[in-house]
């Protein structure tokens, strides 16, 4: 595929940030927990806003924190990057759908990026955006799986060993032509843990690009400790 130069501002990024962070333990909603003194969401949005392709960021915040989150993120908005905050929903999927509904008409490329992947480098945002701009309707960043993976039965006994070479761990940002993401969400009947899963259901080919270790999802206390060290 030929290289496609980044076009300033043709990409909207949805940032689902309305989760409670149950696996991180008791405390504020995960996106508002601190990493080196700053909420995870600030770290995530700052890095997304630094990607030259990005012209709009729509954050889905916890419903009772929309105004506070908008005030918190205001310093990160600029003439080049418009920042919108909407109320998220009861599931990640509902939060993404709410953010998608708020994307201004002019954006034809839409990325979805977890607030919990707070240290994702702007370069990964560009790589995904470039692949969509280059003609792929759905794009995901992936990493090879390093652990041996086994299938087990209900009692925990091993059924078999899965061929690791064909497996990938999937990250965000996931990128889509806007019409692809819209139809994927419109067609979804059950809950999906990522947006590409909905596109797959529609039979849309999902292209992969190399992910980044720094785009790790902060899920458990151990991940937060790792992120503090990585910072
Ligand atoms: N998310 C969201 N709305 C929800 C649930 C999740 O916007 N109702 C967001 C989270 O804020 C996070 C991303 O989706 O940025 C990935 O979800 P996950 O890592 O599972 O975060 P939480 O749901 O907050 O964590 P947990 O599942 O441990 O409660
Ligand atoms: Mg969750």
GROMACS .gro file of C-alpha atoms and ligand atoms in nm:
model
  261
    1UNK     CA    1   0.000   0.000   0.000
    2UNK     CA    2   0.125   0.351  -0.072
    3UNK     CA    3   0.206   0.586   0.213
    4UNK     CA    4  -0.066   0.835   0.292
    5UNK     CA    5   0.049   1.157   0.456
    6UNK     CA    6  -0.147   1.259   0.764
    7UNK     CA    7  -0.411   1.515   0.690
    8UNK     CA    8  -0.441   1.754   0.982
    9UNK     CA    9  -0.772   1.719   1.153
   10UNK     CA   10  -0.972   1.470   0.946
   11UNK     CA   11  -1.010   1.218   1.231
   12UNK     CA   12  -1.251   1.209   1.527
   13UNK     CA   13  -1.153   0.998   1.828
   14UNK     CA   14  -1.412   0.857   2.068
   15UNK     CA   15  -1.280   0.799   2.420
   16UNK     CA   16  -1.501   0.572   2.633
   17UNK     CA   17  -1.422   0.676   2.991
   18UNK     CA   18  -1.742   0.595   3.181
   19UNK     CA   19  -1.638   0.264   3.336
   20UNK     CA   20  -1.623   0.212   3.713
   21UNK     CA   21  -1.289   0.032   3.724
   22UNK     CA   22  -1.416  -0.255   3.939
   23UNK     CA   23  -1.102  -0.463   3.876
   24UNK     CA   24  -0.881  -0.175   3.987
   25UNK     CA   25  -1.048  -0.187   4.331
   26UNK     CA   26  -1.251   0.066   4.531
   27UNK     CA   27  -1.221   0.433   4.442
   28UNK     CA   28  -1.326   0.687   4.181
   29UNK     CA   29  -1.428   0.579   3.827
   30UNK     CA   30  -1.113   0.440   3.662
   31UNK     CA   31  -1.064   0.720   3.407
   32UNK     CA   32  -1.046   0.969   3.697
   33UNK     CA   33  -0.792   0.772   3.905
   34UNK     CA   34  -0.451   0.931   3.925
   35UNK     CA   35  -0.133   0.827   3.749
   36UNK     CA   36   0.160   1.041   3.857
   37UNK     CA   37  -0.085   1.294   4.003
   38UNK     CA   38  -0.307   1.326   3.696
   39UNK     CA   39  -0.628   1.140   3.596
   40UNK     CA   40  -0.579   0.855   3.346
   41UNK     CA   41  -0.821   1.035   3.113
   42UNK     CA   42  -0.598   1.347   3.100
   43UNK     CA   43  -0.298   1.134   3.002
   44UNK     CA   44  -0.498   0.953   2.735
   45UNK     CA   45  -0.658   1.264   2.583
   46UNK     CA   46  -0.332   1.461   2.583
   47UNK     CA   47  -0.162   1.188   2.378
   48UNK     CA   48  -0.455   1.156   2.136
   49UNK     CA   49  -0.467   1.535   2.089
   50UNK     CA   50  -0.096   1.533   2.001
   51UNK     CA   51  -0.159   1.317   1.693
   52UNK     CA   52  -0.166   1.550   1.389
   53UNK     CA   53  -0.462   1.370   1.227
   54UNK     CA   54  -0.696   1.434   1.516
   55UNK     CA   55  -0.946   1.721   1.477
   56UNK     CA   56  -1.207   1.619   1.732
   57UNK     CA   57  -1.218   1.414   2.053
   58UNK     CA   58  -1.548   1.299   2.204
   59UNK     CA   59  -1.518   1.168   2.560
   60UNK     CA   60  -1.794   0.951   2.714
   61UNK     CA   61  -1.769   1.038   3.083
   62UNK     CA   62  -1.948   0.895   3.387
   63UNK     CA   63  -2.299   1.049   3.371
   64UNK     CA   64  -2.260   1.239   3.699
   65UNK     CA   65  -1.919   1.382   3.603
   66UNK     CA   66  -1.980   1.529   3.256
   67UNK     CA   67  -1.939   1.894   3.361
   68UNK     CA   68  -1.636   1.824   3.581
   69UNK     CA   69  -1.468   1.622   3.305
   70UNK     CA   70  -1.538   1.895   3.047
   71UNK     CA   71  -1.379   2.154   3.279
   72UNK     CA   72  -1.083   1.927   3.350
   73UNK     CA   73  -1.012   1.865   2.980
   74UNK     CA   74  -1.067   2.224   2.863
   75UNK     CA   75  -0.693   2.311   2.875
   76UNK     CA   76  -0.630   2.032   2.620
   77UNK     CA   77  -0.866   2.174   2.357
   78UNK     CA   78  -0.727   2.406   2.089
   79UNK     CA   79  -0.834   2.561   1.760
   80UNK     CA   80  -0.704   2.242   1.594
   81UNK     CA   81  -0.868   1.993   1.831
   82UNK     CA   82  -1.232   2.027   1.930
   83UNK     CA   83  -1.321   1.854   2.258
   84UNK     CA   84  -1.672   1.730   2.340
   85UNK     CA   85  -1.789   1.545   2.651
   86UNK     CA   86  -2.108   1.335   2.660
   87UNK     CA   87  -2.260   1.107   2.923
   88UNK     CA   88  -2.150   0.745   2.886
   89UNK     CA   89  -2.378   0.442   2.920
   90UNK     CA   90  -2.407   0.124   3.127
   91UNK     CA   91  -2.167  -0.071   2.901
   92UNK     CA   92  -1.859   0.022   2.702
   93UNK     CA   93  -2.061  -0.036   2.386
   94UNK     CA   94  -2.332   0.208   2.500
   95UNK     CA   95  -2.066   0.466   2.588
   96UNK     CA   96  -1.909   0.437   2.242
   97UNK     CA   97  -2.252   0.465   2.078
   98UNK     CA   98  -2.326   0.783   2.278
   99UNK     CA   99  -1.993   0.938   2.174
  100UNK     CA  100  -2.041   0.834   1.810
  101UNK     CA  101  -2.377   1.010   1.799
  102UNK     CA  102  -2.203   1.337   1.893
  103UNK     CA  103  -1.935   1.332   1.619
  104UNK     CA  104  -1.971   1.638   1.393
  105UNK     CA  105  -2.072   1.558   1.035
  106UNK     CA  106  -1.743   1.651   0.867
  107UNK     CA  107  -1.541   1.362   1.014
  108UNK     CA  108  -1.524   1.058   0.787
  109UNK     CA  109  -1.270   0.862   0.994
  110UNK     CA  110  -1.353   0.763   1.351
  111UNK     CA  111  -1.120   0.598   1.602
  112UNK     CA  112  -1.227   0.444   1.933
  113UNK     CA  113  -0.974   0.457   2.215
  114UNK     CA  114  -1.001   0.337   2.576
  115UNK     CA  115  -0.923   0.602   2.839
  116UNK     CA  116  -0.768   0.313   3.032
  117UNK     CA  117  -0.485   0.292   2.772
  118UNK     CA  118  -0.352   0.615   2.916
  119UNK     CA  119   0.006   0.595   2.787
  120UNK     CA  120  -0.071   0.515   2.421
  121UNK     CA  121   0.177   0.703   2.200
  122UNK     CA  122   0.037   0.955   1.946
  123UNK     CA  123   0.229   0.762   1.677
  124UNK     CA  124  -0.006   0.464   1.719
  125UNK     CA  125  -0.305   0.693   1.664
  126UNK     CA  126  -0.140   0.810   1.340
  127UNK     CA  127  -0.063   0.456   1.224
  128UNK     CA  128  -0.426   0.348   1.268
  129UNK     CA  129  -0.562   0.667   1.108
  130UNK     CA  130  -0.326   0.627   0.812
  131UNK     CA  131  -0.443   0.270   0.751
  132UNK     CA  132  -0.809   0.381   0.743
  133UNK     CA  133  -0.721   0.673   0.518
  134UNK     CA  134  -0.539   0.428   0.294
  135UNK     CA  135  -0.861   0.235   0.229
  136UNK     CA  136  -0.920  -0.010   0.513
  137UNK     CA  137  -1.272   0.010   0.657
  138UNK     CA  138  -1.169  -0.130   0.997
  139UNK     CA  139  -0.820  -0.132   1.155
  140UNK     CA  140  -0.693  -0.266   1.488
  141UNK     CA  141  -0.349  -0.257   1.655
  142UNK     CA  142  -0.232  -0.600   1.769
  143UNK     CA  143   0.055  -0.767   1.952
  144UNK     CA  144   0.174  -1.127   1.933
  145UNK     CA  145   0.067  -1.342   2.228
  146UNK     CA  146   0.366  -1.431   2.446
  147UNK     CA  147   0.213  -1.681   2.691
  148UNK     CA  148   0.118  -2.034   2.598
  149UNK     CA  149  -0.263  -2.042   2.575
  150UNK     CA  150  -0.467  -2.344   2.680
  151UNK     CA  151  -0.836  -2.419   2.658
  152UNK     CA  152  -0.987  -2.560   2.977
  153UNK     CA  153  -1.322  -2.719   3.065
  154UNK     CA  154  -1.563  -2.604   3.339
  155UNK     CA  155  -1.362  -2.784   3.608
  156UNK     CA  156  -1.035  -2.622   3.498
  157UNK     CA  157  -0.891  -2.933   3.331
  158UNK     CA  158  -0.697  -2.868   3.011
  159UNK     CA  159  -0.879  -2.957   2.690
  160UNK     CA  160  -0.598  -2.857   2.457
  161UNK     CA  161  -0.321  -2.615   2.370
  162UNK     CA  162  -0.412  -2.342   2.124
  163UNK     CA  163  -0.174  -2.261   1.836
  164UNK     CA  164  -0.033  -1.931   1.960
  165UNK     CA  165   0.110  -1.829   1.624
  166UNK     CA  166  -0.234  -1.742   1.486
  167UNK     CA  167  -0.343  -1.543   1.794
  168UNK     CA  168  -0.308  -1.169   1.859
  169UNK     CA  169  -0.380  -0.952   2.162
  170UNK     CA  170  -0.590  -0.655   2.052
  171UNK     CA  171  -0.549  -0.294   2.162
  172UNK     CA  172  -0.699   0.045   2.087
  173UNK     CA  173  -0.721   0.287   1.911
  174UNK     CA  174  -0.934   0.092   1.664
  175UNK     CA  175  -1.006   0.286   1.347
  176UNK     CA  176  -1.303   0.284   1.112
  177UNK     CA  177  -1.453   0.451   0.814
  178UNK     CA  178  -1.738   0.632   0.980
  179UNK     CA  179  -2.013   0.445   0.791
  180UNK     CA  180  -1.858   0.111   0.892
  181UNK     CA  181  -1.861   0.197   1.264
  182UNK     CA  182  -2.213   0.339   1.242
  183UNK     CA  183  -2.354   0.028   1.072
  184UNK     CA  184  -2.160  -0.203   1.306
  185UNK     CA  185  -2.314  -0.034   1.611
  186UNK     CA  186  -2.660  -0.019   1.453
  187UNK     CA  187  -2.648  -0.393   1.379
  188UNK     CA  188  -2.506  -0.507   1.715
  189UNK     CA  189  -2.750  -0.710   1.921
  190UNK     CA  190  -2.523  -0.851   2.194
  191UNK     CA  191  -2.239  -0.695   2.395
  192UNK     CA  192  -1.893  -0.682   2.241
  193UNK     CA  193  -1.569  -0.603   2.424
  194UNK     CA  194  -1.434  -0.414   2.124
  195UNK     CA  195  -1.572  -0.233   1.822
  196UNK     CA  196  -1.396  -0.439   1.557
  197UNK     CA  197  -1.593  -0.739   1.687
  198UNK     CA  198  -1.913  -0.575   1.567
  199UNK     CA  199  -1.761  -0.503   1.225
  200UNK     CA  200  -1.653  -0.870   1.200
  201UNK     CA  201  -2.014  -0.975   1.261
  202UNK     CA  202  -2.109  -0.773   0.952
  203UNK     CA  203  -1.844  -0.956   0.748
  204UNK     CA  204  -1.623  -0.648   0.714
  205UNK     CA  205  -1.252  -0.732   0.681
  206UNK     CA  206  -1.054  -0.604   0.980
  207UNK     CA  207  -0.697  -0.501   0.898
  208UNK     CA  208  -0.423  -0.529   1.162
  209UNK     CA  209  -0.128  -0.297   1.228
  210UNK     CA  210   0.151  -0.344   1.485
  211UNK     CA  211   0.042  -0.235   1.834
  212UNK     CA  212   0.254  -0.082   2.110
  213UNK     CA  213   0.351  -0.216   2.453
  214UNK     CA  214   0.285   0.135   2.586
  215UNK     CA  215  -0.081   0.104   2.478
  216UNK     CA  216  -0.138  -0.152   2.756
  217UNK     CA  217  -0.479  -0.133   2.922
  218UNK     CA  218  -0.469  -0.036   3.288
  219UNK     CA  219  -0.710  -0.288   3.436
  220UNK     CA  220  -0.573  -0.418   3.770
  221UNK     CA  221  -0.364  -0.252   4.044
  222UNK     CA  222  -0.054  -0.423   3.901
  223UNK     CA  223  -0.110  -0.248   3.564
  224UNK     CA  224  -0.131   0.091   3.736
  225UNK     CA  225   0.198   0.018   3.915
  226UNK     CA  226   0.359  -0.078   3.582
  227UNK     CA  227   0.226   0.239   3.418
  228UNK     CA  228   0.373   0.451   3.702
  229UNK     CA  229   0.712   0.297   3.632
  230UNK     CA  230   0.679   0.332   3.253
  231UNK     CA  231   0.584   0.698   3.275
  232LIG     N1  232  -1.613   0.213   2.962
  232LIG     C1  233  -1.713   0.306   2.936
  232LIG     N2  234  -1.842   0.282   2.979
  232LIG     C2  235  -1.871   0.170   3.047
  232LIG     C3  236  -1.772   0.072   3.073
  232LIG     C4  237  -1.641   0.096   3.028
  232LIG     O1  238  -1.687   0.409   2.876
  232LIG     N3  239  -1.997   0.153   3.090
  232LIG     C5  240  -1.475   0.243   2.922
  232LIG     C6  241  -1.379   0.247   3.041
  232LIG     O2  242  -1.387   0.373   3.107
  232LIG     C7  243  -1.245   0.217   2.978
  232LIG     C8  244  -1.281   0.135   2.855
  232LIG     O3  245  -1.422   0.143   2.838
  232LIG     O4  246  -1.177   0.336   2.938
  232LIG     C9  247  -1.235  -0.010   2.870
  232LIG     O5  248  -1.309  -0.072   2.974
  232LIG     P1  249  -1.247  -0.140   3.103
  232LIG     O6  250  -1.099  -0.143   3.097
  232LIG     O7  251  -1.323  -0.266   3.127
  232LIG     O8  252  -1.283  -0.030   3.216
  232LIG     P2  253  -1.389  -0.042   3.332
  232LIG     O9  254  -1.517  -0.097   3.279
  232LIG    O10  255  -1.392   0.089   3.399
  232LIG    O11  256  -1.319  -0.147   3.430
  232LIG     P3  257  -1.386  -0.276   3.501
  232LIG    O12  258  -1.437  -0.363   3.389
  232LIG    O13  259  -1.275  -0.335   3.581
  232LIG    O14  260  -1.498  -0.221   3.587
  233LIG    MG1  261  -1.521  -0.303   3.198
   0.00000   0.00000   0.00000
